[in-house]
């Protein structure tokens, strides 16, 4: 056993997404770039994907008094066909990106594909991403994973999702908001009352946050290192921005203590071996080791 490798250091680098005005793919990219990601480095990493016919641009905007980064993915080609999950998975896995980025990005698209499959009553492999499989969604999702790795983020948390209403036109017609895939993706995710008319949470944004966030609720205890704001494209009468806070899981003094306990029942082991086991556990980093005599099935001592 290697206790340090198994349980890591006390502090983790975490990201908390404050979805006050919702979340989309471009808002996610904007917030993470604003939190400290080098935009040129992000573009170089995205260049490892076999995806063409797009331009990505960074601007600075002010949303109702809040300065934010506005990332725009502009399609430059004339034809952008729908892609299957297998197509997107292959593009990601054949890229020169790191394995952790590939794993995160494929998991997000898998979650998105499964939500679409549930909505349309089909299988994952039969789903074609009409709204979200275009180049811009690939850039948004993979780009978000690249940014999280650049910032060293190990865990992601999020606020509850804001409620919204209205309608949206998708490939299958006009549907009420949230869009069917968004509603499916956000099952078991808490909502809070907002009541804005307009699409505050897009399918791409819902897929990113539902896959990556380990918890939804108030900001966890953390020491904040950087804050970023990503701008949305529409004006809802409020600061239409996504805020992300990057920091470490530590108290105000930077002190944190965590102890892991490993337990197992050992049946029919020669007593002479216990001494060797105890010595090796202490050498591996255990703080304490102890044995408790017990009785197992058929009253056998253990």
GROMACS .gro file of C-alpha atoms in nm:
model
  302
    1UNK     CA    1   0.000   0.000   0.000
    2UNK     CA    2   0.115   0.351  -0.079
    3UNK     CA    3  -0.096   0.572   0.149
    4UNK     CA    4   0.022   0.899  -0.002
    5UNK     CA    5  -0.056   0.786  -0.356
    6UNK     CA    6  -0.388   0.641  -0.245
    7UNK     CA    7  -0.519   0.941  -0.052
    8UNK     CA    8  -0.314   1.232  -0.185
    9UNK     CA    9  -0.229   1.554  -0.010
   10UNK     CA   10  -0.477   1.729   0.218
   11UNK     CA   11  -0.549   2.018  -0.021
   12UNK     CA   12  -0.726   1.976  -0.355
   13UNK     CA   13  -0.755   2.236  -0.630
   14UNK     CA   14  -1.127   2.284  -0.690
   15UNK     CA   15  -1.354   2.491  -0.915
   16UNK     CA   16  -1.691   2.623  -0.802
   17UNK     CA   17  -1.929   2.729  -1.080
   18UNK     CA   18  -2.174   2.995  -0.964
   19UNK     CA   19  -2.451   2.955  -1.225
   20UNK     CA   20  -2.644   3.266  -1.123
   21UNK     CA   21  -2.749   3.331  -1.483
   22UNK     CA   22  -2.712   2.977  -1.611
   23UNK     CA   23  -2.438   2.801  -1.803
   24UNK     CA   24  -2.349   2.735  -2.166
   25UNK     CA   25  -2.041   2.609  -2.344
   26UNK     CA   26  -1.907   2.950  -2.441
   27UNK     CA   27  -1.981   3.094  -2.096
   28UNK     CA   28  -1.781   2.806  -1.943
   29UNK     CA   29  -1.485   2.875  -2.170
   30UNK     CA   30  -1.504   3.248  -2.099
   31UNK     CA   31  -1.512   3.201  -1.722
   32UNK     CA   32  -1.216   2.960  -1.719
   33UNK     CA   33  -1.007   3.182  -1.947
   34UNK     CA   34  -1.093   3.479  -1.725
   35UNK     CA   35  -0.980   3.276  -1.422
   36UNK     CA   36  -0.630   3.250  -1.559
   37UNK     CA   37  -0.606   3.022  -1.864
   38UNK     CA   38  -0.373   3.149  -2.135
   39UNK     CA   39  -0.602   3.191  -2.438
   40UNK     CA   40  -0.323   3.134  -2.691
   41UNK     CA   41  -0.223   2.814  -2.511
   42UNK     CA   42  -0.587   2.702  -2.520
   43UNK     CA   43  -0.599   2.759  -2.897
   44UNK     CA   44  -0.280   2.558  -2.945
   45UNK     CA   45  -0.428   2.265  -2.751
   46UNK     CA   46  -0.753   2.284  -2.948
   47UNK     CA   47  -0.541   2.269  -3.263
   48UNK     CA   48  -0.461   1.906  -3.176
   49UNK     CA   49  -0.818   1.812  -3.272
   50UNK     CA   50  -0.887   1.709  -3.630
   51UNK     CA   51  -1.157   1.976  -3.650
   52UNK     CA   52  -1.145   2.260  -3.900
   53UNK     CA   53  -1.366   2.537  -4.033
   54UNK     CA   54  -1.392   2.741  -3.715
   55UNK     CA   55  -1.240   3.046  -3.551
   56UNK     CA   56  -1.231   3.113  -3.178
   57UNK     CA   57  -1.219   3.473  -3.055
   58UNK     CA   58  -1.182   3.638  -2.715
   59UNK     CA   59  -1.333   3.978  -2.631
   60UNK     CA   60  -1.386   4.182  -2.317
   61UNK     CA   61  -1.744   4.294  -2.244
   62UNK     CA   62  -1.935   4.452  -1.957
   63UNK     CA   63  -2.261   4.284  -1.856
   64UNK     CA   64  -2.469   4.517  -1.637
   65UNK     CA   65  -2.160   4.643  -1.457
   66UNK     CA   66  -1.968   4.312  -1.452
   67UNK     CA   67  -1.658   4.284  -1.670
   68UNK     CA   68  -1.637   3.940  -1.831
   69UNK     CA   69  -1.453   3.740  -2.096
   70UNK     CA   70  -1.662   3.671  -2.405
   71UNK     CA   71  -1.547   3.364  -2.601
   72UNK     CA   72  -1.705   3.312  -2.944
   73UNK     CA   73  -1.666   3.009  -3.169
   74UNK     CA   74  -1.746   3.111  -3.527
   75UNK     CA   75  -1.803   2.848  -3.795
   76UNK     CA   76  -1.621   2.932  -4.118
   77UNK     CA   77  -1.721   2.636  -4.337
   78UNK     CA   78  -2.045   2.604  -4.528
   79UNK     CA   79  -2.137   2.249  -4.435
   80UNK     CA   80  -2.138   2.107  -4.082
   81UNK     CA   81  -2.297   1.763  -4.084
   82UNK     CA   82  -2.440   1.596  -3.778
   83UNK     CA   83  -2.202   1.360  -3.599
   84UNK     CA   84  -2.262   1.040  -3.405
   85UNK     CA   85  -2.113   0.974  -3.064
   86UNK     CA   86  -1.862   0.736  -3.226
   87UNK     CA   87  -1.751   1.010  -3.466
   88UNK     CA   88  -1.691   1.256  -3.182
   89UNK     CA   89  -1.526   0.994  -2.962
   90UNK     CA   90  -1.284   0.907  -3.242
   91UNK     CA   91  -1.196   1.273  -3.303
   92UNK     CA   92  -1.116   1.321  -2.935
   93UNK     CA   93  -0.928   0.994  -2.880
   94UNK     CA   94  -0.715   1.031  -3.194
   95UNK     CA   95  -0.604   1.381  -3.091
   96UNK     CA   96  -0.275   1.463  -2.925
   97UNK     CA   97  -0.446   1.581  -2.605
   98UNK     CA   98  -0.367   1.433  -2.264
   99UNK     CA   99  -0.550   1.120  -2.150
  100UNK     CA  100  -0.725   1.305  -1.868
  101UNK     CA  101  -0.866   1.563  -2.110
  102UNK     CA  102  -0.980   1.288  -2.346
  103UNK     CA  103  -1.148   1.096  -2.064
  104UNK     CA  104  -1.338   1.400  -1.935
  105UNK     CA  105  -1.447   1.516  -2.281
  106UNK     CA  106  -1.566   1.173  -2.395
  107UNK     CA  107  -1.758   1.130  -2.068
  108UNK     CA  108  -1.939   1.462  -2.123
  109UNK     CA  109  -2.036   1.369  -2.479
  110UNK     CA  110  -2.145   1.023  -2.364
  111UNK     CA  111  -2.373   1.178  -2.103
  112UNK     CA  112  -2.510   1.415  -2.365
  113UNK     CA  113  -2.569   1.131  -2.611
  114UNK     CA  114  -2.744   0.917  -2.351
  115UNK     CA  115  -2.974   1.207  -2.264
  116UNK     CA  116  -3.062   1.257  -2.631
  117UNK     CA  117  -3.120   0.883  -2.670
  118UNK     CA  118  -3.358   0.878  -2.373
  119UNK     CA  119  -3.552   1.176  -2.507
  120UNK     CA  120  -3.591   1.029  -2.856
  121UNK     CA  121  -3.634   0.664  -2.754
  122UNK     CA  122  -3.327   0.537  -2.936
  123UNK     CA  123  -2.975   0.412  -2.861
  124UNK     CA  124  -2.656   0.607  -2.802
  125UNK     CA  125  -2.505   0.495  -3.133
  126UNK     CA  126  -2.814   0.602  -3.328
  127UNK     CA  127  -2.811   0.955  -3.189
  128UNK     CA  128  -2.685   1.229  -3.419
  129UNK     CA  129  -2.599   1.552  -3.247
  130UNK     CA  130  -2.792   1.805  -3.456
  131UNK     CA  131  -2.783   2.092  -3.205
  132UNK     CA  132  -2.474   1.999  -3.007
  133UNK     CA  133  -2.258   1.786  -3.236
  134UNK     CA  134  -2.138   2.072  -3.453
  135UNK     CA  135  -1.787   2.206  -3.439
  136UNK     CA  136  -1.868   2.474  -3.181
  137UNK     CA  137  -1.989   2.219  -2.923
  138UNK     CA  138  -1.680   2.004  -2.970
  139UNK     CA  139  -1.464   2.313  -2.917
  140UNK     CA  140  -1.668   2.421  -2.612
  141UNK     CA  141  -1.662   2.082  -2.438
  142UNK     CA  142  -1.304   1.983  -2.517
  143UNK     CA  143  -1.193   2.341  -2.450
  144UNK     CA  144  -1.351   2.335  -2.105
  145UNK     CA  145  -1.164   2.013  -2.023
  146UNK     CA  146  -0.838   2.166  -2.147
  147UNK     CA  147  -0.893   2.473  -1.928
  148UNK     CA  148  -0.964   2.267  -1.617
  149UNK     CA  149  -0.640   2.075  -1.666
  150UNK     CA  150  -0.444   2.396  -1.724
  151UNK     CA  151  -0.581   2.535  -1.398
  152UNK     CA  152  -0.497   2.210  -1.215
  153UNK     CA  153  -0.860   2.155  -1.112
  154UNK     CA  154  -0.918   1.815  -0.952
  155UNK     CA  155  -1.279   1.851  -0.838
  156UNK     CA  156  -1.574   2.058  -0.961
  157UNK     CA  157  -1.870   2.190  -0.763
  158UNK     CA  158  -2.168   2.394  -0.875
  159UNK     CA  159  -2.452   2.607  -0.748
  160UNK     CA  160  -2.811   2.490  -0.813
  161UNK     CA  161  -2.947   2.565  -1.161
  162UNK     CA  162  -3.168   2.876  -1.213
  163UNK     CA  163  -3.521   2.813  -1.342
  164UNK     CA  164  -3.622   2.966  -1.676
  165UNK     CA  165  -3.907   2.944  -1.924
  166UNK     CA  166  -4.004   3.017  -2.283
  167UNK     CA  167  -3.951   2.811  -2.597
  168UNK     CA  168  -3.666   2.703  -2.823
  169UNK     CA  169  -3.654   2.582  -3.180
  170UNK     CA  170  -3.462   2.257  -3.224
  171UNK     CA  171  -3.424   2.014  -3.514
  172UNK     CA  172  -3.750   1.841  -3.422
  173UNK     CA  173  -3.959   2.158  -3.386
  174UNK     CA  174  -4.042   2.413  -3.118
  175UNK     CA  175  -4.021   2.288  -2.760
  176UNK     CA  176  -4.074   2.451  -2.421
  177UNK     CA  177  -3.771   2.541  -2.214
  178UNK     CA  178  -3.574   2.380  -2.066
  179UNK     CA  179  -3.498   2.194  -2.390
  180UNK     CA  180  -3.572   1.819  -2.366
  181UNK     CA  181  -3.204   1.719  -2.351
  182UNK     CA  182  -3.130   1.987  -2.089
  183UNK     CA  183  -3.416   1.867  -1.868
  184UNK     CA  184  -3.295   1.508  -1.902
  185UNK     CA  185  -2.935   1.601  -1.819
  186UNK     CA  186  -3.039   1.792  -1.508
  187UNK     CA  187  -3.243   1.515  -1.346
  188UNK     CA  188  -3.145   1.485  -0.978
  189UNK     CA  189  -2.982   1.831  -0.993
  190UNK     CA  190  -3.134   2.096  -0.762
  191UNK     CA  191  -3.297   2.407  -0.911
  192UNK     CA  192  -3.354   2.750  -0.758
  193UNK     CA  193  -3.622   2.999  -0.857
  194UNK     CA  194  -3.514   3.257  -1.115
  195UNK     CA  195  -3.803   3.279  -1.360
  196UNK     CA  196  -3.619   3.444  -1.651
  197UNK     CA  197  -3.765   3.405  -1.998
  198UNK     CA  198  -3.490   3.266  -2.220
  199UNK     CA  199  -3.254   2.970  -2.242
  200UNK     CA  200  -3.028   3.020  -1.940
  201UNK     CA  201  -2.896   2.663  -1.945
  202UNK     CA  202  -2.810   2.504  -2.281
  203UNK     CA  203  -2.769   2.130  -2.344
  204UNK     CA  204  -2.394   2.175  -2.379
  205UNK     CA  205  -2.372   2.366  -2.051
  206UNK     CA  206  -2.595   2.110  -1.877
  207UNK     CA  207  -2.379   1.823  -2.004
  208UNK     CA  208  -2.056   1.986  -1.885
  209UNK     CA  209  -2.178   2.067  -1.536
  210UNK     CA  210  -2.383   1.751  -1.477
  211UNK     CA  211  -2.089   1.530  -1.571
  212UNK     CA  212  -1.813   1.720  -1.393
  213UNK     CA  213  -1.977   1.852  -1.075
  214UNK     CA  214  -1.955   1.617  -0.778
  215UNK     CA  215  -2.199   1.828  -0.571
  216UNK     CA  216  -2.459   2.102  -0.626
  217UNK     CA  217  -2.515   2.353  -0.347
  218UNK     CA  218  -2.343   2.639  -0.164
  219UNK     CA  219  -1.977   2.710  -0.226
  220UNK     CA  220  -1.766   2.454  -0.036
  221UNK     CA  221  -1.501   2.560   0.219
  222UNK     CA  222  -1.209   2.682   0.010
  223UNK     CA  223  -0.930   2.934  -0.015
  224UNK     CA  224  -1.000   3.125  -0.338
  225UNK     CA  225  -0.701   3.179  -0.569
  226UNK     CA  226  -0.867   3.328  -0.879
  227UNK     CA  227  -1.213   3.429  -1.004
  228UNK     CA  228  -1.336   3.439  -1.363
  229UNK     CA  229  -1.649   3.567  -1.537
  230UNK     CA  230  -1.772   3.426  -1.869
  231UNK     CA  231  -2.023   3.632  -2.067
  232UNK     CA  232  -2.343   3.503  -2.222
  233UNK     CA  233  -2.462   3.639  -2.554
  234UNK     CA  234  -2.811   3.767  -2.457
  235UNK     CA  235  -2.937   4.044  -2.231
  236UNK     CA  236  -3.190   3.924  -1.975
  237UNK     CA  237  -3.184   4.241  -1.767
  238UNK     CA  238  -2.932   4.087  -1.524
  239UNK     CA  239  -2.555   4.027  -1.543
  240UNK     CA  240  -2.567   3.734  -1.784
  241UNK     CA  241  -2.238   3.588  -1.668
  242UNK     CA  242  -2.110   3.259  -1.533
  243UNK     CA  243  -1.873   3.301  -1.240
  244UNK     CA  244  -1.610   3.041  -1.154
  245UNK     CA  245  -1.401   3.046  -0.838
  246UNK     CA  246  -1.075   2.848  -0.840
  247UNK     CA  247  -0.918   2.761  -0.507
  248UNK     CA  248  -0.797   2.502  -0.261
  249UNK     CA  249  -0.985   2.297  -0.005
  250UNK     CA  250  -0.837   2.446   0.311
  251UNK     CA  251  -0.956   2.646   0.610
  252UNK     CA  252  -0.876   3.012   0.662
  253UNK     CA  253  -0.537   2.925   0.819
  254UNK     CA  254  -0.445   2.690   0.537
  255UNK     CA  255  -0.462   2.393   0.776
  256UNK     CA  256  -0.642   2.073   0.693
  257UNK     CA  257  -0.630   1.727   0.845
  258UNK     CA  258  -0.777   1.411   0.701
  259UNK     CA  259  -0.740   1.051   0.816
  260UNK     CA  260  -0.845   0.744   0.620
  261UNK     CA  261  -0.936   0.418   0.794
  262UNK     CA  262  -0.888   0.084   0.616
  263UNK     CA  263  -1.057  -0.221   0.770
  264UNK     CA  264  -1.089  -0.584   0.666
  265UNK     CA  265  -1.183  -0.921   0.817
  266UNK     CA  266  -0.899  -1.175   0.796
  267UNK     CA  267  -0.994  -1.541   0.816
  268UNK     CA  268  -0.756  -1.832   0.882
  269UNK     CA  269  -0.418  -1.653   0.878
  270UNK     CA  270  -0.116  -1.782   1.062
  271UNK     CA  271  -0.054  -1.550   1.365
  272UNK     CA  272   0.318  -1.525   1.281
  273UNK     CA  273   0.233  -1.332   0.965
  274UNK     CA  274   0.048  -1.053   1.149
  275UNK     CA  275   0.371  -0.908   1.286
  276UNK     CA  276   0.518  -0.878   0.937
  277UNK     CA  277   0.196  -0.720   0.806
  278UNK     CA  278   0.194  -0.461   1.086
  279UNK     CA  279   0.557  -0.367   1.022
  280UNK     CA  280   0.492  -0.322   0.650
  281UNK     CA  281   0.181  -0.110   0.710
  282UNK     CA  282   0.373   0.127   0.935
  283UNK     CA  283   0.653   0.146   0.676
  284UNK     CA  284   0.394   0.235   0.411
  285UNK     CA  285   0.278   0.536   0.613
  286UNK     CA  286   0.003   0.409   0.843
  287UNK     CA  287  -0.050   0.625   1.155
  288UNK     CA  288  -0.165   0.327   1.361
  289UNK     CA  289  -0.236  -0.043   1.313
  290UNK     CA  290  -0.436  -0.270   1.544
  291UNK     CA  291  -0.601  -0.612   1.545
  292UNK     CA  292  -0.935  -0.710   1.699
  293UNK     CA  293  -1.015  -1.081   1.755
  294UNK     CA  294  -1.357  -1.170   1.611
  295UNK     CA  295  -1.573  -1.473   1.537
  296UNK     CA  296  -1.686  -1.532   1.179
  297UNK     CA  297  -1.923  -1.786   1.023
  298UNK     CA  298  -1.940  -2.131   1.184
  299UNK     CA  299  -1.780  -1.968   1.494
  300UNK     CA  300  -1.435  -1.966   1.337
  301UNK     CA  301  -1.185  -1.733   1.507
  302UNK     CA  302  -1.053  -1.454   1.285
   0.00000   0.00000   0.00000
